Short mmCIF file of C-alpha atoms in Angstrom, two decimals:
data_model
loop_
_atom_site.label_atom_id
_atom_site.label_comp_id
_atom_site.label_asym_id
_atom_site.label_seq_id
_atom_site.Cartn_x
_atom_site.Cartn_y
_atom_site.Cartn_z
CA MET A 25 10.44 19.44 7.37
CA THR A 26 8.34 16.84 9.27
CA THR A 27 7.14 15.09 5.93
CA PRO A 28 8.09 11.65 5.85
CA PRO A 29 10.70 10.78 3.42
CA LEU A 30 9.41 9.84 0.26
CA PRO A 31 10.52 6.81 -2.16
CA HIS A 32 11.89 8.85 -5.15
CA ARG A 33 15.17 8.02 -6.60
CA ILE A 34 16.66 11.30 -7.67
CA ALA A 35 19.78 12.19 -10.11
CA VAL A 36 21.23 15.64 -10.05
CA ILE A 37 22.77 16.93 -12.90
CA GLY A 38 25.74 19.33 -12.23
CA LEU A 39 27.64 19.44 -9.10
CA GLY A 40 28.93 22.58 -8.60
CA TYR A 41 28.04 25.69 -6.51
CA VAL A 42 24.16 24.91 -6.94
CA GLY A 43 23.96 21.19 -7.41
CA LEU A 44 26.09 19.70 -4.79
CA PRO A 45 24.66 21.43 -1.78
CA LEU A 46 21.09 20.41 -3.21
CA ALA A 47 22.32 16.99 -3.96
CA VAL A 48 23.57 16.75 0.21
CA THR A 49 20.43 18.04 1.14
CA LEU A 50 18.13 15.91 -0.59
CA ALA A 51 20.62 13.03 0.34
CA ARG A 52 19.30 13.01 3.78
CA SER A 53 15.99 12.12 2.87
CA PHE A 54 16.04 10.32 -0.71
CA PRO A 55 18.64 7.97 -2.35
CA VAL A 56 20.31 10.64 -4.79
CA LEU A 57 23.10 10.33 -7.40
CA GLY A 58 24.88 13.28 -8.13
CA PHE A 59 26.47 13.32 -11.53
CA ASP A 60 28.92 15.49 -13.37
CA ILE A 61 31.24 15.32 -16.12
CA ASP A 62 34.02 16.07 -14.74
CA GLN A 63 35.99 13.24 -13.51
CA GLY A 64 38.53 15.08 -11.29
CA ARG A 65 35.28 16.89 -9.53
CA VAL A 66 33.52 13.51 -8.82
CA GLY A 67 37.02 12.55 -7.25
CA GLU A 68 37.47 15.18 -5.03
CA LEU A 69 34.00 14.73 -3.73
CA ARG A 70 34.80 10.92 -3.21
CA ARG A 71 37.37 12.16 -1.36
CA GLY A 72 35.68 14.55 1.21
CA GLU A 73 36.59 17.55 -0.37
CA ASP A 74 34.93 20.35 -2.10
CA ARG A 75 36.73 23.25 -3.87
CA THR A 76 33.79 25.67 -3.94
CA ARG A 77 33.95 25.65 -0.13
CA GLU A 78 29.61 25.29 -0.17
CA VAL A 79 30.02 21.81 1.60
CA ALA A 80 31.91 21.33 4.68
CA PRO A 81 34.35 18.62 4.78
CA GLU A 82 32.41 16.46 7.43
CA ALA A 83 29.00 16.95 5.86
CA LEU A 84 30.01 15.32 2.83
CA ARG A 85 31.84 12.72 4.16
CA ASP A 86 29.04 12.15 6.14
CA SER A 87 26.68 12.56 3.27
CA ARG A 88 24.87 9.26 1.81
CA LEU A 89 25.03 11.09 -1.57
CA ALA A 90 26.24 8.60 -4.59
CA VAL A 91 28.65 10.86 -6.93
CA SER A 92 29.37 9.20 -10.82
CA ALA A 93 30.81 10.70 -13.75
CA ASP A 94 29.58 7.35 -15.49
CA PRO A 95 26.18 8.29 -17.53
CA ALA A 96 25.67 4.84 -17.62
CA ASP A 97 24.86 5.23 -13.67
CA LEU A 98 21.91 7.47 -14.50
CA PRO A 99 18.73 5.30 -16.05
CA GLY A 100 16.33 4.40 -13.63
CA HIS A 101 15.87 7.30 -11.96
CA ALA A 102 12.06 8.92 -10.71
CA ILE A 103 13.33 12.53 -10.51
CA TYR A 104 16.27 13.99 -12.46
CA ILE A 105 17.15 17.88 -11.43
CA VAL A 106 19.60 19.85 -14.12
CA THR A 107 21.56 22.42 -12.08
CA VAL A 108 24.18 23.05 -14.92
CA PRO A 109 25.79 26.90 -15.40
CA THR A 110 23.81 28.78 -17.99
CA PRO A 111 26.63 31.44 -19.10
CA VAL A 112 26.77 34.34 -21.81
CA ASP A 113 28.91 33.98 -24.79
CA ALA A 114 31.37 36.77 -25.86
CA MET A 115 28.67 39.12 -27.45
CA ASN A 116 26.70 38.74 -24.22
CA ALA A 117 23.96 36.06 -25.94
CA PRO A 118 22.67 33.17 -23.67
CA ASP A 119 24.69 30.26 -24.00
CA LEU A 120 22.34 27.15 -23.61
CA GLY A 121 25.31 24.69 -24.66
CA PRO A 122 25.44 23.24 -20.93
CA VAL A 123 21.94 22.77 -20.17
CA ARG A 124 21.26 21.69 -24.11
CA SER A 125 23.92 18.77 -23.11
CA ALA A 126 22.34 18.02 -19.81
CA ALA A 127 18.80 17.59 -21.70
CA ARG A 128 20.62 15.04 -24.07
CA THR A 129 22.49 13.58 -21.02
CA VAL A 130 18.98 12.64 -19.47
CA GLY A 131 17.27 12.12 -22.74
CA ARG A 132 19.43 9.18 -23.42
CA ALA A 133 19.32 8.03 -19.70
CA LEU A 134 15.25 7.84 -20.24
CA LYS A 135 15.40 6.03 -23.77
CA GLY A 136 13.40 2.70 -23.49
CA ALA A 137 11.61 4.10 -20.21
CA VAL A 138 8.16 4.11 -21.65
CA GLY A 139 5.43 5.78 -19.63
CA SER A 140 7.80 5.55 -16.40
CA GLY A 141 6.56 9.14 -15.66
CA ALA A 142 9.98 10.20 -14.87
CA ILE A 143 10.22 14.00 -14.11
CA VAL A 144 12.60 16.20 -15.10
CA VAL A 145 13.15 19.63 -13.19
CA PHE A 146 15.59 22.58 -14.30
CA GLU A 147 17.12 24.61 -11.93
CA SER A 148 19.51 26.69 -14.27
CA THR A 149 18.54 30.26 -14.81
CA VAL A 150 16.94 30.56 -18.24
CA TYR A 151 14.62 33.12 -19.97
CA PRO A 152 11.12 31.92 -20.29
CA GLY A 153 10.26 29.15 -22.51
CA VAL A 154 13.64 26.92 -22.47
CA THR A 155 12.60 24.59 -20.47
CA GLU A 156 9.59 23.33 -22.59
CA ASP A 157 10.31 24.84 -25.81
CA ILE A 158 14.00 24.03 -26.06
CA CYS A 159 14.83 21.38 -23.44
CA GLY A 160 11.60 19.28 -23.26
CA PRO A 161 12.31 18.76 -27.46
CA ILE A 162 15.97 17.53 -26.99
CA ILE A 163 15.10 15.06 -24.11
CA ALA A 164 12.11 13.64 -26.51
CA GLU A 165 14.53 13.23 -29.07
CA GLU A 166 17.09 11.82 -27.42
CA SER A 167 14.97 9.34 -25.55
CA GLY A 168 12.30 8.69 -28.04
CA LEU A 169 9.54 9.39 -25.46
CA VAL A 170 6.50 11.42 -25.73
CA CYS A 171 6.96 14.45 -23.47
CA GLY A 172 3.49 15.27 -21.11
CA ARG A 173 3.01 11.44 -21.47
CA ASP A 174 6.39 9.38 -20.57
CA PHE A 175 8.07 12.04 -18.90
CA PHE A 176 7.07 15.34 -17.92
CA LEU A 177 9.18 18.81 -17.11
CA GLY A 178 9.51 20.91 -13.92
CA TYR A 179 11.02 24.12 -12.71
CA SER A 180 12.53 25.35 -9.83
CA PRO A 181 14.89 28.33 -9.77
CA GLU A 182 17.97 27.75 -7.77
CA ARG A 183 18.74 30.60 -5.20
CA ILE A 184 22.18 29.97 -3.97
CA ASN A 185 24.43 32.92 -2.63
CA PRO A 186 27.67 31.39 -2.67
CA GLY A 187 29.36 31.87 0.88
CA ASP A 188 25.68 32.39 2.32
CA LYS A 189 25.66 30.35 5.42
CA VAL A 190 21.98 31.43 6.24
CA HIS A 191 20.14 31.31 3.13
CA THR A 192 21.16 27.66 2.22
CA VAL A 193 19.27 25.37 0.06
CA ASP A 194 17.47 24.17 3.05
CA ARG A 195 16.08 27.16 4.65
CA ILE A 196 15.20 29.28 1.57
CA ALA A 197 11.63 29.44 0.15
CA LYS A 198 11.36 27.43 -2.97
CA VAL A 199 9.54 28.56 -6.46
CA VAL A 200 8.12 25.07 -7.86
CA ALA A 201 6.05 24.59 -11.01
CA GLY A 202 5.21 21.51 -12.92
CA GLN A 203 3.67 20.68 -16.39
CA THR A 204 0.93 19.24 -14.74
CA PRO A 205 -0.84 20.26 -11.25
CA GLU A 206 0.27 16.57 -10.44
CA VAL A 207 3.97 17.11 -11.32
CA ALA A 208 3.86 20.28 -9.30
CA ALA A 209 1.90 18.51 -6.42
CA LYS A 210 5.09 15.77 -6.70
CA LEU A 211 7.85 18.34 -6.74
CA ALA A 212 6.06 20.99 -3.94
CA ASP A 213 6.11 17.28 -1.55
CA ILE A 214 10.02 16.83 -2.38
CA TYR A 215 11.46 20.00 -2.04
CA GLY A 216 9.21 20.45 0.72
CA THR A 217 10.54 17.14 2.59
CA VAL A 218 13.96 19.59 2.60
CA THR A 219 13.42 23.09 3.30
CA SER A 220 11.78 24.60 5.98
CA GLY A 221 11.47 28.05 4.05
CA GLY A 222 8.08 27.04 2.46
CA ILE A 223 7.36 26.36 -0.87
CA HIS A 224 5.86 28.78 -3.58
CA LEU A 225 3.81 26.74 -6.24
CA ALA A 226 3.92 28.96 -9.70
CA PRO A 227 0.97 28.52 -12.20
CA ASP A 228 3.39 27.36 -14.70
CA ILE A 229 7.00 26.57 -15.59
CA LYS A 230 7.27 30.09 -17.58
CA THR A 231 6.24 32.12 -14.55
CA ALA A 232 8.84 30.02 -12.50
CA GLU A 233 11.66 31.02 -14.91
CA ALA A 234 10.42 34.51 -15.21
CA ALA A 235 10.33 34.92 -11.73
CA LYS A 236 14.14 33.71 -11.22
CA VAL A 237 15.26 35.70 -14.28
CA ILE A 238 13.93 39.18 -12.64
CA GLU A 239 15.46 38.73 -9.32
CA ASN A 240 18.98 39.21 -10.34
CA ALA A 241 18.02 41.71 -12.82
CA GLN A 242 16.21 43.72 -10.22
CA ARG A 243 19.69 43.39 -8.11
CA ASP A 244 21.46 44.46 -11.11
CA ILE A 245 19.76 47.75 -11.90
CA ASN A 246 19.78 49.03 -8.25
CA ILE A 247 22.96 48.41 -8.05
CA ALA A 248 23.55 50.16 -11.47
CA PHE A 249 21.92 52.94 -9.93
CA ILE A 250 24.51 53.36 -6.78
CA ASN A 251 27.16 52.98 -9.13
CA GLU A 252 26.34 55.93 -11.33
CA ILE A 253 25.78 58.09 -8.63
CA ALA A 254 29.35 57.00 -7.52
CA MET A 255 30.58 58.22 -10.51
CA ILE A 256 28.21 61.57 -9.90
CA PHE A 257 29.59 62.13 -6.24
CA GLY A 258 33.18 61.28 -7.03
CA LYS A 259 33.04 64.61 -9.52
CA LEU A 260 31.84 66.39 -6.67
CA GLY A 261 34.33 65.24 -4.06
CA ILE A 262 31.72 63.33 -1.85
CA SER A 263 32.17 59.79 -0.30
CA THR A 264 29.19 57.79 -2.12
CA HIS A 265 29.72 55.49 1.59
CA ASP A 266 28.88 58.52 3.68
CA VAL A 267 26.02 59.65 1.35
CA LEU A 268 24.54 56.02 1.75
CA GLU A 269 25.04 55.76 5.27
CA ALA A 270 22.72 58.80 5.80
CA ALA A 271 20.23 58.07 3.37
CA GLY A 272 20.09 54.46 4.95
CA THR A 273 18.83 55.91 7.96
CA LYS A 274 15.23 56.29 6.20
CA TRP A 275 13.27 53.35 7.03
CA ASN A 276 12.65 52.24 3.18
CA PHE A 277 15.78 53.20 1.88
CA LEU A 278 17.28 50.39 -0.22
CA LYS A 279 20.97 49.79 0.98
CA PHE A 280 22.75 48.53 -2.05
CA GLN A 281 26.78 49.38 -2.41
CA PRO A 282 28.68 50.57 -5.53
CA GLY A 283 31.54 48.53 -7.06
CA LEU A 284 32.39 45.54 -9.60
CA VAL A 285 29.04 43.29 -10.29
CA GLY A 286 30.52 40.26 -11.67
CA GLY A 287 29.96 36.23 -11.13
CA HIS A 288 27.87 33.86 -12.54
CA CYS A 289 24.06 35.35 -11.63
CA ILE A 290 23.94 39.10 -11.25
CA GLY A 291 26.28 39.65 -13.78
CA VAL A 292 25.04 37.42 -16.50
CA ASP A 293 21.01 36.60 -16.06
CA PRO A 294 19.49 39.99 -17.28
CA TYR A 295 21.73 39.18 -20.14
CA TYR A 296 19.04 36.38 -20.93
CA LEU A 297 15.84 38.48 -20.34
CA ALA A 298 16.83 41.17 -22.70
CA TYR A 299 17.90 38.45 -25.28
CA ARG A 300 14.23 37.19 -24.75
CA ALA A 301 12.73 40.58 -25.27
CA GLU A 302 14.54 41.18 -28.36
CA GLU A 303 13.38 38.23 -29.99
CA LEU A 304 9.67 39.52 -29.31
CA GLY A 305 10.54 42.79 -30.99
CA LEU A 306 11.40 44.83 -27.56
CA GLN A 307 14.32 46.64 -26.27
CA ALA A 308 15.00 46.10 -22.45
CA ARG A 309 16.36 49.30 -21.99
CA ILE A 310 16.61 49.75 -18.13
CA ILE A 311 18.07 45.90 -17.90
CA LEU A 312 20.69 46.95 -20.48
CA SER A 313 21.39 50.49 -19.33
CA GLY A 314 21.84 49.00 -15.85
CA ARG A 315 24.05 46.12 -17.31
CA ALA A 316 26.08 48.89 -19.15
CA ILE A 317 26.97 50.73 -16.06
CA ASN A 318 28.17 47.90 -14.39
CA ASP A 319 29.99 46.48 -16.68
CA GLY A 320 31.53 49.84 -17.07
CA MET A 321 32.49 49.90 -13.51
CA SER A 322 35.82 48.62 -13.93
CA ARG A 323 37.36 51.12 -16.48
CA HIS A 324 35.81 53.75 -14.26
CA ILE A 325 37.81 52.46 -11.27
CA ALA A 326 41.17 52.04 -13.22
CA GLU A 327 40.90 55.17 -14.67
CA ALA A 328 40.38 56.94 -11.23
CA VAL A 329 43.26 55.23 -9.83
CA SER A 330 45.46 56.04 -12.72
CA SER A 331 44.70 59.48 -12.23
CA ARG A 332 46.16 59.57 -8.73
CA LEU A 333 49.46 57.68 -9.91
CA PRO A 334 52.41 57.71 -11.83
CA ALA A 335 52.47 57.30 -15.49
CA ALA A 336 53.92 53.59 -14.82
CA GLY A 337 53.04 52.99 -11.34
CA ARG A 338 53.22 49.46 -9.63
CA VAL A 339 49.72 48.66 -8.67
CA LEU A 340 48.46 45.49 -5.97
CA VAL A 341 45.31 44.39 -6.60
CA LEU A 342 43.87 42.65 -3.62
CA GLY A 343 41.54 40.27 -4.53
CA LEU A 344 40.03 38.56 -7.72
CA THR A 345 36.99 36.07 -7.04
CA PHE A 346 33.72 37.78 -7.71
CA LYS A 347 32.68 38.02 -4.57
CA GLU A 348 34.29 38.41 -0.88
CA ASP A 349 35.06 35.13 1.07
CA VAL A 350 34.53 32.74 -1.59
CA PRO A 351 37.16 30.90 -4.18
CA ASP A 352 34.62 31.35 -6.98
CA LEU A 353 36.35 32.99 -9.98
CA ARG A 354 33.62 33.05 -12.47
CA ASN A 355 32.85 36.30 -14.59
CA SER A 356 35.08 38.15 -12.07
CA LYS A 357 35.31 41.99 -12.93
CA VAL A 358 38.40 42.37 -11.12
CA ALA A 359 39.98 40.92 -14.22
CA ASP A 360 38.82 43.54 -15.82
CA LEU A 361 39.95 46.05 -13.94
CA ILE A 362 43.44 44.51 -13.87
CA ALA A 363 43.31 44.78 -18.10
CA HIS A 364 42.40 48.49 -17.96
CA LEU A 365 45.42 49.50 -15.24
CA THR A 366 47.39 47.20 -17.27
CA GLY A 367 46.37 49.33 -20.54
CA LEU A 368 46.76 52.47 -18.79
CA GLY A 369 50.60 51.63 -18.50
CA HIS A 370 50.86 50.31 -14.90
CA GLU A 371 52.41 47.28 -13.41
CA VAL A 372 49.96 44.75 -11.77
CA ALA A 373 50.50 42.15 -9.36
CA VAL A 374 47.34 40.43 -7.65
CA HIS A 375 47.11 38.36 -4.57
CA ASP A 376 43.86 36.47 -3.42
CA PRO A 377 43.87 34.24 -0.42
CA LEU A 378 40.91 32.02 -1.78
CA ALA A 379 41.22 31.91 -5.48
CA ASP A 380 43.07 28.80 -7.17
CA PRO A 381 46.23 29.72 -9.16
CA ASP A 382 45.86 27.47 -11.88
CA GLU A 383 42.15 28.42 -12.37
CA ALA A 384 43.26 32.16 -12.38
CA GLN A 385 46.21 31.64 -14.84
CA HIS A 386 43.54 29.11 -16.94
CA GLU A 387 40.55 31.67 -17.25
CA TYR A 388 42.46 35.15 -17.46
CA GLY A 389 46.34 34.53 -17.69
CA LEU A 390 47.06 35.81 -14.43
CA MET A 391 49.74 34.70 -11.98
CA LEU A 392 48.54 35.13 -8.30
CA SER A 393 51.26 36.24 -5.70
CA PRO A 394 51.56 33.48 -3.23
CA ARG A 395 52.43 35.50 -0.09
CA LEU A 396 51.48 38.88 1.25
CA ASP A 397 53.82 39.52 3.61
CA ALA A 398 56.31 39.13 0.82
CA LEU A 399 55.23 42.14 -1.02
CA SER A 400 56.07 45.94 -0.92
CA GLY A 401 57.14 49.03 -2.98
CA PHE A 402 53.81 49.39 -4.79
CA ASP A 403 52.25 52.97 -5.59
CA ALA A 404 48.82 51.68 -5.03
CA VAL A 405 47.22 49.09 -3.09
CA VAL A 406 43.75 48.53 -4.81
CA ALA A 407 41.42 46.67 -2.62
CA ALA A 408 39.07 44.93 -5.14
CA VAL A 409 37.32 42.18 -3.29
CA PRO A 410 36.92 42.89 0.75
CA HIS A 411 38.28 39.08 1.99
CA ARG A 412 37.99 38.67 5.77
CA ALA A 413 42.09 38.37 5.19
CA TYR A 414 41.95 42.01 4.06
CA ARG A 415 39.47 43.23 6.37
CA ASP A 416 41.70 42.03 9.39
CA LEU A 417 44.47 43.49 7.84
CA PRO A 418 46.00 46.03 10.44
CA GLY A 419 47.05 49.58 9.00
CA GLN A 420 50.97 48.87 9.44
CA GLY A 421 50.43 45.87 7.44
CA LEU A 422 48.98 47.76 4.63
CA ALA A 423 51.40 50.61 4.84
CA ALA A 424 54.15 48.01 4.37
CA LEU A 425 52.98 47.28 1.03
CA LEU A 426 53.11 50.86 -0.11
CA LYS A 427 55.77 53.44 -1.05
CA PRO A 428 55.84 56.57 1.21
CA GLY A 429 52.74 58.38 0.17
CA GLY A 430 51.03 55.38 -1.59
CA LEU A 431 47.53 55.48 -2.31
CA ILE A 432 44.98 52.79 -0.59
CA ALA A 433 41.95 52.77 -3.25
CA ASP A 434 39.14 51.15 -1.23
CA ILE A 435 36.66 50.24 -3.49
CA LYS A 436 34.27 48.93 -1.00
CA GLY A 437 35.09 51.16 1.67
CA LEU A 438 36.31 48.35 4.14
CA TRP A 439 39.08 50.70 5.73
CA ARG A 440 37.19 54.06 5.79
CA SER A 441 36.17 54.27 9.68
CA ARG A 442 39.98 53.20 10.22
CA PRO A 443 42.77 55.24 11.38
CA LEU A 444 45.26 54.74 8.50
CA PRO A 445 49.22 55.54 8.93
CA GLU A 446 50.16 58.81 8.11
CA GLY A 447 51.52 60.10 5.10
CA LEU A 448 49.09 57.40 2.67
CA ARG A 449 47.10 58.80 0.62
CA TYR A 450 43.18 57.27 0.33
CA TRP A 451 40.50 57.22 -2.10
CA THR A 452 37.20 54.99 -2.05
CA LEU A 453 33.99 55.66 -4.40
#
């Protein structure tokens, strides 16, 4: 953090959960342009608003970051950092559409910049080979330049954890790789200027891509193990949370929790590695088995709740975002849970204090109940996402939502240690 600022002009492509915090952080030391194709997003950022809540309003207003939705503002930068999403399609195959589009945008910005030495860095999570085998040729075709002579490639995997105010981009270790040792060194200087977490120089771009994709695959597999034992212990009438609490007293026990696994990283990234393995003639058995278990948890929980209810019960689901205390609705497995409960004949209402109602309607066709205190008379309340508003909900407030003898389905065990009003039934994984 003591390295003097370097005179590089940087453009960050994509201003979502990853790109915006990175761009704001870089703008403390460099001239930075944040680019996004969403004009509405750029407009809100200019007003000092961030719907993702990753950057505080005062930090955004005080930042020297310039933002634009006009590709004409992109030429002339020394460093281009691509932070667009990398989702999967309906068949769980990698959807490289956003990253291909970003590569084309950068290529057009570089047209005519012969010998400029511009560096294009990808932070988007991909399988090994995408940066050099797919993105590099697209940039070369669009720009008319030669990769490795007129422009160079780099990779530095993002490690943003939505809602995490401790492991922020200016505090975490950054893995960096470049097409040449000189490019890698330059990127290490730039990222090293803005993070106190240190720099790890990977030997090549494919290694850095692989490191990122296994980080989330490893977590996915560990959670899948816990979800599988939760199914077993449920049949035995044992609380998984009690078992984990006891096992967690051993010094090297890995403390994962059961539940729904969604979001744009853990629920998606393993499919990228499995896809690449299949291309190589290999079967990623452990990776895909873990994905199958975790993707099946919404059905398992819906059936467990349904078995404890009348055939056509009224169910209130608390929480729709993929994770507690964030507004991010991407790849929410709660939506799958709701679909299964509805398919089993139940009438389902949904409440979430952080989710955007328009986005919930657009993405999942779900209408959010605006006020929790206006709801009552449910056969079951399903605590799907442990937002603070729900963690702080008093027992009487919870009881007011339910019919006498109603069921509290506490997926994450957030109320398991709290005395609850008499007459209510309680279930958890």
